Amino acid sequence: MIDALRRRWSPRAWDLTALLNAADARASRPERHLWLIRLVEWLRSAPPQPGNRNELRADLRTQPGTPEASNGDVSPWPLRRLRHLLNVLERHPQHAEPVRQLLRSALTGTDVAALLADFGFAPRASLMSELGQRMRRALLPGTPDTADLGELFQLVFRHPDDARWLGQVDAVTWRRLARLLVDEDLSAHWRGAVLDSIQLLAAQVRASGLSGTLRPRMDERLLAQRPFHHLAQSAQHLADMADLDGHAAPDGLQRQADALRIQLHACRRAANSVRAHLEESGVSVDVVFEVAQLRERVRRIETLLTLLTSPQPERDWPGLMVELAQAVQDRRGLRRLFARHYSLLARKVTERSAETGEHYITRNREEYRSMLWRACGGGAVVAGTTLLKSAIGALGFSAFWGGFWAGINYAGSFVLIQLLGWTLATKQPAMTAPAMAAKLEGGSLDDEQVESFVDEVTHLIRSQMAGIVGNLAAVVPIVLTLQLATAAVFGRPAISVEEGRYVLAHLTLLGPTLLFAAFTGVLLFGSSLIAGWIENAFVLHRIDSAIAWNPRIVQLLGQARAQRWATWWRSNISGLAANVSLGLMLGLVPALALFFGLPLEVRHVTLGAGQIAAAAGALGWAVLREPDFWWCLAAVPLVGALNLLVSFVLAFRVAMRSRGLRLQDRGRLQAALRSRLRSQPMSFLRPPAGPTPEHLTTQPPSILSSDRTPE
């Protein structure tokens, strides 16, 4: 029964004869619109091959074995069926007249301006509003009982390939279709709709350009010409000059259209200047979205002006049809929405991470030694973090509160490391990846760029090694010393024997340690995104200016101290956000995952090494005879490698995509890296003895350069 229903209501169940017999201009509006939908479905569907019971999907290529293929016809199936339909209607006037009346009723009985002026644009200048609209459109079915031609257009041309085959319809076919449908009444009706749409769009562009969201962000020199103020008035003058009976003076109409185009160009330039403001003062996705909508409306007005003033508008309508069909697909996908409007935010977030990342790359021996010492300091702090985590676990909190206080412990330790100017090794890759992606700006790489990128890779690997070695060189002996000291003073170590055996059982290489290490790399990457996003919001909302000049803050701190606090927060907000978010995620994410039945844990190389050292201190020299201890030791370098690699790869990919880069020279880069590894293997471990080349030492000021709290 289900198969019978599927065959009954399938588009192919309606052959052309049945469709033509069903055409009735006196039918109700939903029935007329449903007939139009079925007609386009018939155009779109490819016929089944003889002897094949399986239905074929609609294909844009000519099917093999058909007469069209043998004649060299490579037209898409919908176009060939459209030509066949026109042939039938031209040969059979008894079918042509009902079809003509039905199509005209659909084109004149609906709101054309809803298609020309509103379709493809968000009803509100808000990204979240558009997101909700798209979700509703995806979840709720549309109805053909509508007076909105834009809604009907979405139902008719909903297939992803519609824009493609419409773009291949030739001029001869369009003229034949126009002869079938267009008369003086329909032409006058649509000419009036075009004029109305131009006025509606001009009013919307004017409102957006003069809104409090965009106007303060535009270049004042461009606004001095007042391009938005007179836009609606110019559109009204165009409508007044146009004669709907088709007897307007073409020269006067053309001059007014050209004047309107000049104003539109000035509006576009003013809208484009918003991007420069966003680059300097922080990115808002709603502002990016509103600018994109304004520019699209300007482009639609220009298209409609071309239709209005063209001596042969039938040559220009196909381009608008293709544009509208493409808009159907563009307004469907959430991925397209985020890709278009979050790309600038993603780039600014990664660029702010890149500024921080320069702080983590060492290029000479002095910087290398400094990194080692700073990493040793970070390892010393993590030693205390390890023992404090054990103490929190001994208090017997529930899973959530245990994770929360563990996260506070981590976050406090990481912030302390930052304030003291020290380093936590695994934070480096997610910050340094955007800095390296910037080296590949420009697409195709020359030899100098390849060499510079390979130099950066060697500097990065060397810096990571220094960070990890410094962390481990401090955390292991300090934890062992604290274990021995507490055993000597209190008669028992800070971490008991039972806890030590638990650590060895869970950190072993034979378990899911490597999977958890990769997961921790994702958290490290996430913290870098959070840091960039918070710093962008800090700059966008001018929090530093508020701290420096807010009357209450100035009264409380004094003018000079308020200025110092503003400078300090602007310099350190990214690092603080990264450290706090990373600490809280390391503590809370496993607890929240456990709530959903996911036994996720974190494996951080420095924290893990500290736990293994504490376990060894609790178990004594006998631990050297236990295989679990050696399996845990073997896991430490692999955990560190996965922490670094996963966070770096994710950050690098985001940085590349946000810049719109599609690297075509991966083979050259890989070959150059292999060549450097063969010729200078120690350069990946040891800094160069000579001075660093000038093009590598030049770097932007680090946002962590101020690591002292203002008084």
XYZ file of C-alpha atoms in Angstrom:
711
model
C 0.000 0.000 0.000
C 2.818 2.388 0.886
C 4.505 1.660 -2.459
C 1.244 2.364 -4.248
C 0.865 5.711 -2.474
C 4.479 6.596 -3.250
C 3.906 5.851 -6.936
C 0.610 7.797 -6.874
C 2.128 10.984 -5.435
C 5.581 10.735 -6.960
C 6.466 13.601 -9.365
C 6.826 11.041 -12.152
C 3.273 9.826 -11.527
C 2.276 13.154 -13.083
C 3.287 12.812 -16.719
C 3.049 15.820 -19.010
C -0.360 14.880 -20.398
C -1.841 14.595 -16.911
C -0.306 17.910 -15.896
C -1.644 19.750 -18.940
C -5.117 18.266 -18.473
C -5.080 19.345 -14.804
C -4.240 22.991 -15.578
C -7.195 25.102 -14.455
C -6.901 28.856 -13.936
C -10.264 28.827 -12.092
C -8.998 26.464 -9.400
C -8.357 27.709 -5.890
C -5.087 29.474 -5.119
C -3.413 26.532 -3.317
C -4.409 24.185 -6.163
C -2.958 26.542 -8.776
C 0.276 26.881 -6.831
C 0.446 23.135 -6.241
C 0.110 22.582 -9.997
C 3.062 24.919 -10.586
C 5.150 23.025 -8.007
C 4.336 19.717 -9.712
C 5.204 21.155 -13.113
C 8.700 22.153 -11.972
C 9.104 18.767 -10.259
C 8.293 17.148 -13.593
C 10.889 19.361 -15.313
C 13.467 18.434 -12.706
C 12.981 14.659 -12.617
C 14.969 12.487 -15.033
C 13.131 9.648 -16.794
C 14.019 6.074 -15.776
C 16.203 4.049 -18.103
C 14.407 1.299 -20.043
C 14.372 -1.975 -18.162
C 15.528 -0.392 -14.916
C 12.927 -0.411 -12.146
C 14.973 1.817 -9.894
C 14.268 5.523 -10.080
C 17.109 7.711 -11.240
C 17.989 10.902 -9.447
C 17.836 14.157 -11.351
C 21.150 14.619 -13.073
C 22.537 17.660 -14.833
C 24.444 15.596 -17.340
C 23.039 14.033 -20.479
C 22.098 10.414 -19.904
C 24.050 7.964 -22.114
C 22.165 6.249 -24.891
C 19.650 9.050 -25.450
C 19.137 10.822 -28.795
C 20.294 14.077 -27.228
C 23.564 12.480 -26.172
C 24.167 11.093 -29.638
C 23.546 14.556 -31.099
C 26.022 16.075 -28.710
C 23.322 17.756 -26.573
C 24.684 18.167 -23.056
C 21.791 20.287 -21.763
C 20.460 19.366 -18.321
C 17.259 17.351 -18.120
C 15.128 20.232 -16.786
C 16.145 22.423 -19.727
C 15.383 19.701 -22.275
C 12.012 19.066 -20.677
C 11.271 22.803 -20.646
C 11.953 22.943 -24.393
C 9.728 19.907 -24.899
C 6.958 21.579 -22.876
C 7.197 24.721 -25.011
C 7.082 22.605 -28.188
C 3.910 20.885 -26.984
C 2.238 24.157 -25.983
C 3.126 25.809 -29.298
C 1.649 22.851 -31.223
C -1.476 22.484 -29.046
C -3.210 25.819 -28.362
C -5.970 24.027 -26.414
C -3.352 23.244 -23.740
C -1.414 26.491 -24.079
C -4.274 28.803 -23.082
C -5.115 27.151 -19.692
C -1.416 26.963 -18.836
C -0.947 30.623 -19.805
C -3.902 31.746 -17.677
C -2.826 29.650 -14.706
C 0.761 30.939 -14.743
C -0.384 34.530 -15.171
C -2.729 34.193 -12.212
C 0.210 32.981 -10.113
C 2.370 35.907 -11.262
C -0.283 38.611 -10.855
C -2.258 37.264 -7.909
C 0.668 37.313 -5.494
C 2.808 40.008 -3.913
C 5.683 40.396 -6.375
C 7.521 42.866 -4.137
C 7.814 40.126 -1.524
C 10.012 38.269 -4.019
C 11.964 41.183 -5.466
C 12.435 43.313 -2.324
C 12.188 40.928 0.638
C 13.213 37.473 -0.511
C 16.790 36.549 0.403
C 16.999 39.090 3.226
C 16.441 38.717 6.950
C 13.270 40.418 8.239
C 15.282 41.782 11.171
C 18.891 42.964 11.308
C 19.886 40.295 13.817
C 21.876 37.135 13.279
C 20.001 35.262 16.022
C 16.668 36.238 14.482
C 17.805 34.866 11.128
C 19.046 31.709 12.852
C 15.613 31.154 14.404
C 13.934 31.832 11.064
C 16.074 29.231 9.320
C 15.440 26.645 12.009
C 11.685 27.185 11.750
C 11.899 26.907 7.968
C 13.812 23.628 8.285
C 11.427 22.101 10.832
C 8.020 23.401 9.729
C 6.515 22.616 6.300
C 5.587 25.401 3.906
C 2.158 25.811 2.356
C 1.255 26.677 -1.244
C -1.744 28.636 0.059
C 0.143 31.923 0.131
C -0.044 35.361 -1.448
C 3.700 35.848 -0.919
C 5.521 35.177 -4.190
C 8.772 34.735 -2.265
C 7.316 31.849 -0.247
C 5.912 30.284 -3.410
C 9.279 30.662 -5.138
C 10.922 28.729 -2.274
C 8.479 25.866 -2.714
C 8.886 25.760 -6.491
C 12.690 26.036 -6.735
C 13.773 24.158 -3.628
C 16.231 21.716 -5.248
C 19.981 22.467 -4.842
C 20.540 22.138 -8.615
C 17.779 24.544 -9.674
C 20.066 27.573 -9.849
C 22.482 25.588 -11.974
C 20.049 24.473 -14.645
C 18.270 27.844 -14.691
C 21.631 29.418 -15.428
C 21.964 27.205 -18.505
C 18.633 28.224 -20.061
C 19.535 29.899 -23.359
C 18.176 33.191 -24.667
C 16.020 31.499 -27.322
C 14.204 29.421 -24.697
C 13.655 32.490 -22.499
C 12.141 34.367 -25.463
C 9.817 31.458 -26.222
C 8.728 31.386 -22.583
C 8.183 35.155 -22.609
C 6.011 34.890 -25.750
C 3.869 32.336 -23.955
C 3.339 34.372 -20.788
C 4.007 38.057 -21.280
C 1.509 40.571 -22.594
C 1.123 44.304 -21.984
C -0.888 43.850 -18.781
C 1.630 41.459 -17.220
C 4.539 43.632 -18.339
C 2.980 46.745 -16.768
C 2.192 44.835 -13.570
C 5.762 43.633 -13.141
C 7.222 46.993 -14.148
C 5.246 48.578 -11.343
C 6.406 45.829 -8.969
C 10.027 46.535 -9.895
C 9.572 50.240 -9.125
C 7.865 49.457 -5.809
C 10.656 47.040 -4.910
C 13.334 49.638 -5.647
C 11.596 52.090 -3.304
C 11.210 49.482 -0.555
C 14.840 48.427 -0.818
C 16.047 52.031 -0.866
C 14.090 52.758 2.310
C 15.604 49.709 4.009
C 19.144 50.644 2.932
C 18.591 54.179 4.209
C 17.321 52.908 7.568
C 20.271 50.532 7.983
C 22.841 53.127 6.972
C 21.469 55.702 9.408
C 20.983 53.236 12.267
C 22.865 53.697 15.502
C 24.547 50.342 14.928
C 26.304 51.145 11.643
C 26.519 54.933 11.383
C 29.073 55.447 14.223
C 31.307 52.779 12.658
C 31.436 54.323 9.179
C 34.144 56.612 7.880
C 33.147 60.199 8.691
C 34.606 61.468 5.420
C 32.296 59.179 3.452
C 29.279 60.104 5.563
C 29.958 63.796 4.926
C 28.452 63.293 1.453
C 25.185 62.147 3.156
C 24.712 59.177 0.775
C 21.936 57.548 2.814
C 19.852 60.655 3.530
C 18.625 61.215 -0.030
C 18.434 57.593 -1.188
C 14.700 57.072 -0.654
C 13.966 60.457 -2.245
C 15.973 59.520 -5.341
C 14.078 56.237 -5.619
C 10.794 58.152 -5.423
C 11.943 60.515 -8.187
C 12.707 57.466 -10.317
C 9.198 56.118 -9.764
C 7.626 59.491 -10.551
C 9.557 59.708 -13.805
C 8.710 56.190 -14.943
C 5.516 55.850 -16.972
C 3.769 52.565 -16.152
C 2.138 52.600 -19.586
C 5.556 52.272 -21.156
C 5.757 55.778 -22.640
C 8.418 57.262 -20.364
C 11.228 59.271 -21.870
C 14.078 56.727 -21.870
C 16.806 59.354 -21.567
C 15.312 60.949 -18.457
C 14.706 57.570 -16.833
C 18.252 56.477 -17.615
C 19.703 59.690 -16.127
C 17.722 59.257 -12.918
C 18.756 55.587 -12.717
C 22.410 56.562 -13.181
C 22.102 59.168 -10.419
C 20.644 56.515 -8.126
C 23.502 54.150 -9.003
C 26.028 56.829 -7.991
C 24.311 57.165 -4.617
C 24.266 53.394 -4.193
C 27.993 53.274 -4.884
C 28.561 55.886 -2.176
C 26.404 53.854 0.230
C 28.407 50.724 -0.524
C 31.692 52.524 0.133
C 30.384 53.790 3.457
C 29.221 50.285 4.410
C 32.590 48.814 3.443
C 34.327 51.248 5.793
C 32.659 49.500 8.745
C 35.052 46.581 8.324
C 38.080 48.768 9.053
C 36.422 49.900 12.289
C 35.739 46.281 13.263
C 39.359 45.345 12.587
C 40.529 47.978 15.059
C 37.754 48.040 17.651
C 36.490 44.472 17.944
C 34.071 42.367 15.909
C 30.325 42.069 16.442
C 28.607 39.342 14.421
C 25.368 41.338 14.390
C 27.192 44.301 12.845
C 28.839 42.012 10.272
C 25.429 40.529 9.485
C 23.743 43.932 9.094
C 26.512 45.199 6.804
C 26.170 42.077 4.643
C 22.396 42.602 4.401
C 22.887 46.256 3.430
C 25.352 45.357 0.692
C 23.063 42.632 -0.676
C 20.150 45.058 -0.821
C 22.284 47.587 -2.688
C 23.200 44.882 -5.182
C 19.526 43.914 -5.620
C 18.584 47.552 -6.329
C 21.279 47.722 -9.004
C 19.927 44.533 -10.591
C 16.383 45.922 -10.619
C 17.616 49.203 -12.119
C 19.184 47.233 -14.953
C 15.852 45.452 -15.557
C 13.954 48.728 -15.482
C 16.148 50.603 -17.959
C 17.139 47.742 -20.263
C 15.740 47.953 -23.821
C 15.513 44.134 -23.775
C 14.697 43.144 -20.183
C 14.116 39.521 -21.177
C 17.921 39.209 -21.414
C 18.348 40.347 -17.802
C 15.531 38.492 -16.052
C 17.325 35.102 -16.238
C 20.213 36.434 -14.150
C 17.803 37.561 -11.436
C 16.046 34.189 -11.547
C 19.346 32.398 -10.969
C 20.220 34.779 -8.129
C 16.868 34.150 -6.441
C 17.156 30.374 -6.883
C 20.601 30.489 -5.283
C 19.149 32.556 -2.431
C 16.747 29.686 -1.695
C 19.723 27.447 -0.890
C 21.705 30.165 0.868
C 18.834 30.767 3.283
C 18.477 27.097 4.162
C 21.781 25.998 5.619
C 22.904 27.011 9.103
C 26.444 26.200 8.049
C 26.380 28.857 5.319
C 25.079 31.410 7.797
C 27.846 30.783 10.313
C 30.543 30.462 7.658
C 29.718 33.872 6.182
C 29.184 35.901 9.309
C 31.482 34.290 11.868
C 34.565 34.196 9.641
C 35.666 37.730 10.565
C 35.097 37.048 14.272
C 37.076 33.799 14.005
C 39.926 35.623 12.292
C 40.052 38.345 14.943
C 39.927 35.726 17.700
C 42.819 33.811 16.160
C 44.752 37.007 15.467
C 44.522 37.952 19.131
C 45.743 34.455 19.971
C 48.569 35.020 17.482
C 49.655 38.134 19.379
C 49.806 36.044 22.531
C 51.468 33.191 20.638
C 54.504 35.276 19.738
C 55.271 35.314 23.475
C 55.690 31.520 23.378
C 58.098 31.189 20.407
C 61.845 31.231 21.109
C 64.257 32.098 18.311
C 67.687 32.327 19.957
C 69.608 30.954 22.919
C 68.715 33.801 25.238
C 64.987 33.332 24.623
C 65.424 29.547 24.874
C 67.069 29.815 28.308
C 64.387 32.254 29.389
C 61.706 29.780 28.305
C 63.396 26.989 30.285
C 63.517 29.076 33.452
C 59.944 30.279 33.053
C 58.806 26.695 32.429
C 60.620 25.588 35.594
C 58.680 28.227 37.498
C 55.443 26.952 36.013
C 56.354 23.398 36.988
C 56.984 24.520 40.577
C 53.479 25.969 40.804
C 51.956 22.828 39.265
C 53.681 20.763 41.969
C 51.575 22.545 44.565
C 48.534 22.171 42.319
C 49.009 18.393 42.241
C 49.061 18.016 46.016
C 46.161 20.426 46.499
C 44.085 18.411 44.012
C 44.681 15.313 46.114
C 43.554 17.202 49.202
C 40.344 18.301 47.446
C 39.657 14.707 46.457
C 40.078 13.601 50.081
C 37.263 15.926 51.209
C 34.659 13.650 49.613
C 32.762 16.154 47.470
C 30.126 15.027 44.984
C 31.230 14.700 41.365
C 30.162 18.212 40.380
C 31.545 20.037 43.404
C 34.704 17.977 43.316
C 35.180 18.982 39.673
C 34.324 22.598 40.453
C 36.898 22.967 43.235
C 39.470 21.075 41.170
C 38.810 23.579 38.373
C 39.243 26.487 40.794
C 42.525 24.913 41.904
C 43.746 24.625 38.308
C 42.539 28.102 37.325
C 44.156 29.728 40.347
C 47.436 27.970 39.639
C 47.437 28.937 35.966
C 46.642 32.573 36.783
C 49.467 32.589 39.335
C 51.831 31.253 36.657
C 50.782 34.089 34.348
C 51.130 36.804 36.991
C 54.615 35.593 37.874
C 55.613 35.607 34.188
C 56.114 31.838 34.070
C 54.949 29.293 31.495
C 52.701 26.253 31.247
C 53.990 24.300 28.250
C 50.818 22.889 26.733
C 49.190 26.297 26.395
C 51.688 27.194 23.694
C 50.453 25.389 20.525
C 46.913 26.796 20.435
C 48.399 30.278 20.787
C 51.299 29.833 18.360
C 49.331 28.182 15.529
C 47.631 31.429 14.385
C 51.006 33.183 14.382
C 52.321 30.477 12.047
C 49.230 30.581 9.832
C 49.917 34.283 9.291
C 53.213 33.262 7.650
C 51.221 31.557 4.879
C 49.161 34.634 3.984
C 49.009 35.060 0.248
C 48.038 31.564 -0.992
C 50.817 30.444 -3.351
C 54.132 30.319 -1.526
C 57.511 31.429 -2.776
C 60.800 29.925 -1.587
C 61.298 32.613 1.051
C 57.880 31.944 2.595
C 58.521 28.193 2.655
C 61.878 28.709 4.340
C 60.355 31.142 6.832
C 57.589 28.671 7.670
C 60.087 25.838 8.212
C 62.089 28.149 10.484
C 58.943 28.836 12.495
C 58.238 25.097 12.810
C 61.722 24.455 14.178
C 61.361 27.380 16.595
C 57.967 26.073 17.684
C 59.080 22.474 18.283
C 62.146 23.693 20.132
C 59.992 25.990 22.271
C 57.576 23.174 23.100
C 60.452 20.934 24.134
C 61.858 23.677 26.358
C 58.456 24.235 27.933
C 57.807 20.561 28.637
C 61.343 19.849 29.865
C 61.246 22.893 32.137
C 57.847 21.956 33.572
C 58.851 18.340 34.209
C 62.300 19.254 35.542
C 60.613 21.245 38.296
C 57.385 19.407 39.030
C 58.899 15.921 39.538
C 61.630 16.741 42.107
C 59.449 19.255 43.964
C 56.567 16.790 44.331
C 58.972 14.067 45.501
C 60.528 16.484 47.988
C 57.127 17.491 49.353
C 56.124 13.851 49.676
C 59.282 13.040 51.637
C 58.919 16.173 53.772
C 55.317 15.429 54.751
C 56.242 11.812 55.512
C 59.086 12.970 57.766
C 56.995 15.599 59.572
C 53.582 13.914 59.807
C 54.550 10.258 59.565
C 52.721 9.745 56.266
C 53.101 11.253 52.781
C 50.624 13.795 51.422
C 49.365 11.201 48.945
C 48.700 7.788 50.467
C 49.801 4.415 49.145
C 46.235 3.649 48.028
C 46.052 6.885 46.079
C 49.442 6.146 44.544
C 48.311 2.754 43.274
C 45.119 4.337 41.929
C 47.215 6.856 39.979
C 49.447 4.163 38.480
C 46.424 2.091 37.490
C 44.747 4.996 35.678
C 47.661 6.815 34.033
C 49.125 3.700 32.424
C 49.765 3.594 28.704
C 47.748 0.363 28.524
C 44.497 2.208 29.246
C 42.644 5.015 27.439
C 45.311 7.529 28.460
C 46.174 8.582 24.906
C 42.513 9.126 24.033
C 42.099 11.325 27.097
C 45.303 13.188 26.193
C 43.861 14.033 22.773
C 40.645 15.160 24.451
C 42.693 17.425 26.719
C 44.243 18.921 23.583
C 40.724 19.856 22.458
C 40.174 21.635 25.788
C 43.465 23.496 25.354
C 42.306 24.635 21.929
C 38.923 25.635 23.331
C 40.532 27.802 25.989
C 42.448 29.727 23.312
C 39.192 30.432 21.440
C 37.501 31.574 24.634
C 40.444 33.860 25.352
C 40.299 35.450 21.905
C 36.520 35.833 22.072
C 36.629 37.504 25.493
C 39.407 39.855 24.436
C 37.421 40.775 21.324
C 34.397 41.549 23.520
C 36.654 43.536 25.873
C 37.844 45.689 22.962
C 34.420 45.899 21.279
C 32.687 47.220 24.400
C 35.655 49.461 25.287
C 35.996 48.100 28.805
C 39.515 49.515 29.108
C 38.185 52.997 28.379
C 35.445 52.488 30.961
C 38.017 51.485 33.592
C 40.190 54.485 32.757
C 37.472 57.155 32.619
C 34.372 55.942 34.457
C 33.634 58.579 37.136
C 33.009 56.068 39.935
C 36.153 54.081 39.159
C 38.235 57.256 38.897
C 36.809 58.466 42.212
C 37.636 55.124 43.841
C 41.127 54.561 42.400
C 42.308 57.986 41.345
C 43.078 59.098 37.796
C 46.620 57.702 37.495
C 45.816 54.337 39.063
C 42.675 53.942 36.937
C 44.801 54.510 33.825
C 47.293 51.867 34.961
C 44.521 49.395 35.731
C 43.002 49.942 32.265
C 46.361 49.315 30.592
C 46.996 46.210 32.692
C 43.608 44.671 31.969
C 43.917 45.400 28.243
C 47.303 43.673 28.204
C 46.338 40.638 30.290
C 42.656 39.951 29.638
C 43.394 37.281 27.021
C 45.812 35.374 29.253
C 43.482 35.557 32.251
C 40.539 34.320 30.180
C 42.597 31.446 28.761
C 43.886 30.382 32.167
C 40.572 30.590 33.996
C 38.627 28.850 31.210
C 41.240 26.107 30.857
C 41.316 25.450 34.590
C 37.545 25.286 34.903
C 37.241 23.016 31.857
C 39.894 20.618 33.174
C 37.928 20.316 36.402
C 34.309 20.528 35.304
C 34.140 18.864 31.877
C 34.890 15.333 33.215
C 32.272 15.806 35.956
C 29.644 17.031 33.496
C 30.504 14.244 31.041
C 30.036 11.694 33.823
C 26.523 13.061 34.369
C 25.736 11.963 30.793
C 27.423 8.587 31.279
C 30.655 9.492 29.469
C 33.719 8.373 31.469
C 35.954 11.170 30.169
C 39.065 12.250 32.032
C 41.822 14.761 31.366
C 45.464 13.837 30.803
C 47.777 16.826 31.002
C 51.489 16.111 30.685
C 52.657 18.342 33.551
C 49.817 17.454 35.913
C 50.178 13.768 35.038
C 53.929 13.782 35.669
C 53.299 15.413 39.043
C 50.764 12.719 39.959
C 53.172 9.941 38.937
C 55.931 11.544 41.026
C 53.560 11.743 44.002
C 52.638 8.080 43.553
C 56.321 7.118 43.421
C 56.959 9.091 46.622
C 54.143 7.243 48.363
C 55.199 3.753 47.207
C 58.942 4.216 47.772
C 61.800 2.485 45.998
C 59.673 -0.618 45.473
C 57.783 1.227 42.752
C 60.757 0.723 40.425
C 59.944 -3.003 40.345
C 56.321 -2.476 39.325
C 55.464 -2.615 35.566
C 52.614 -0.113 36.016
C 55.109 2.572 36.989
C 57.127 2.103 33.811
C 53.989 2.028 31.666
C 52.991 5.348 33.242
C 56.434 6.798 32.533
C 56.189 5.642 28.919
C 52.855 7.432 28.610
C 54.212 10.837 29.722
C 55.977 11.857 26.466
C 53.080 10.554 24.367
C 50.572 12.489 26.470
C 52.652 15.626 25.982
C 52.873 15.042 22.235
C 49.098 14.594 21.900
C 48.348 17.625 24.088
C 50.536 19.710 21.815
C 49.629 18.178 18.462
C 45.834 18.172 18.812
C 45.605 21.726 20.123
C 48.028 22.976 17.472
C 46.308 21.260 14.535
C 42.862 22.520 15.545
C 44.085 26.073 16.085
C 46.050 26.033 12.828
C 43.039 24.837 10.818
C 40.765 27.488 12.313
C 43.366 30.187 11.656
C 43.739 29.066 8.030
C 39.994 28.865 7.360
C 39.257 32.189 9.054
C 41.776 33.861 6.726
C 40.223 32.166 3.696
C 43.497 30.357 2.947
C 43.492 27.127 0.961
C 47.027 25.892 1.131
C 48.065 24.456 -2.249
C 51.705 23.810 -1.366
C 51.486 21.162 1.360
C 53.881 18.946 -0.582
C 56.525 21.678 -0.743
C 56.216 22.381 2.970
C 56.462 18.701 3.881
C 59.490 18.225 1.624
C 61.160 21.300 3.115
C 60.536 20.020 6.651
C 61.988 16.599 5.800
C 65.016 18.263 4.228
C 65.590 20.383 7.343
C 65.198 17.314 9.563
C 67.841 15.431 7.556
C 70.303 18.303 7.231
C 69.912 19.974 10.643
C 68.186 17.547 13.045
C 69.512 19.291 16.149
C 67.900 22.596 15.117
C 64.601 21.125 16.344
C 66.075 20.666 19.834
C 68.839 23.235 20.268
C 68.714 26.995 19.553
C 71.120 28.470 16.992
C 74.402 29.858 18.245
C 74.432 32.934 15.993
C 72.088 35.925 15.959
C 68.541 35.402 14.768
C 67.677 36.774 11.310
C 65.989 40.153 11.429
C 62.793 38.973 9.713
C 62.303 36.452 12.507
C 63.068 38.664 15.475
C 60.564 41.328 14.493
C 57.370 40.604 16.399
C 54.397 42.551 17.715
C 54.331 43.518 21.371
C 53.111 40.659 23.532
C 49.895 41.226 25.373
C 51.550 39.484 28.320
C 54.430 41.925 28.393
C 52.938 43.549 31.468
C 52.916 40.853 34.117
C 52.906 43.007 37.226
C 49.683 43.991 38.926
C 49.271 47.770 39.016
C 49.291 49.422 42.377
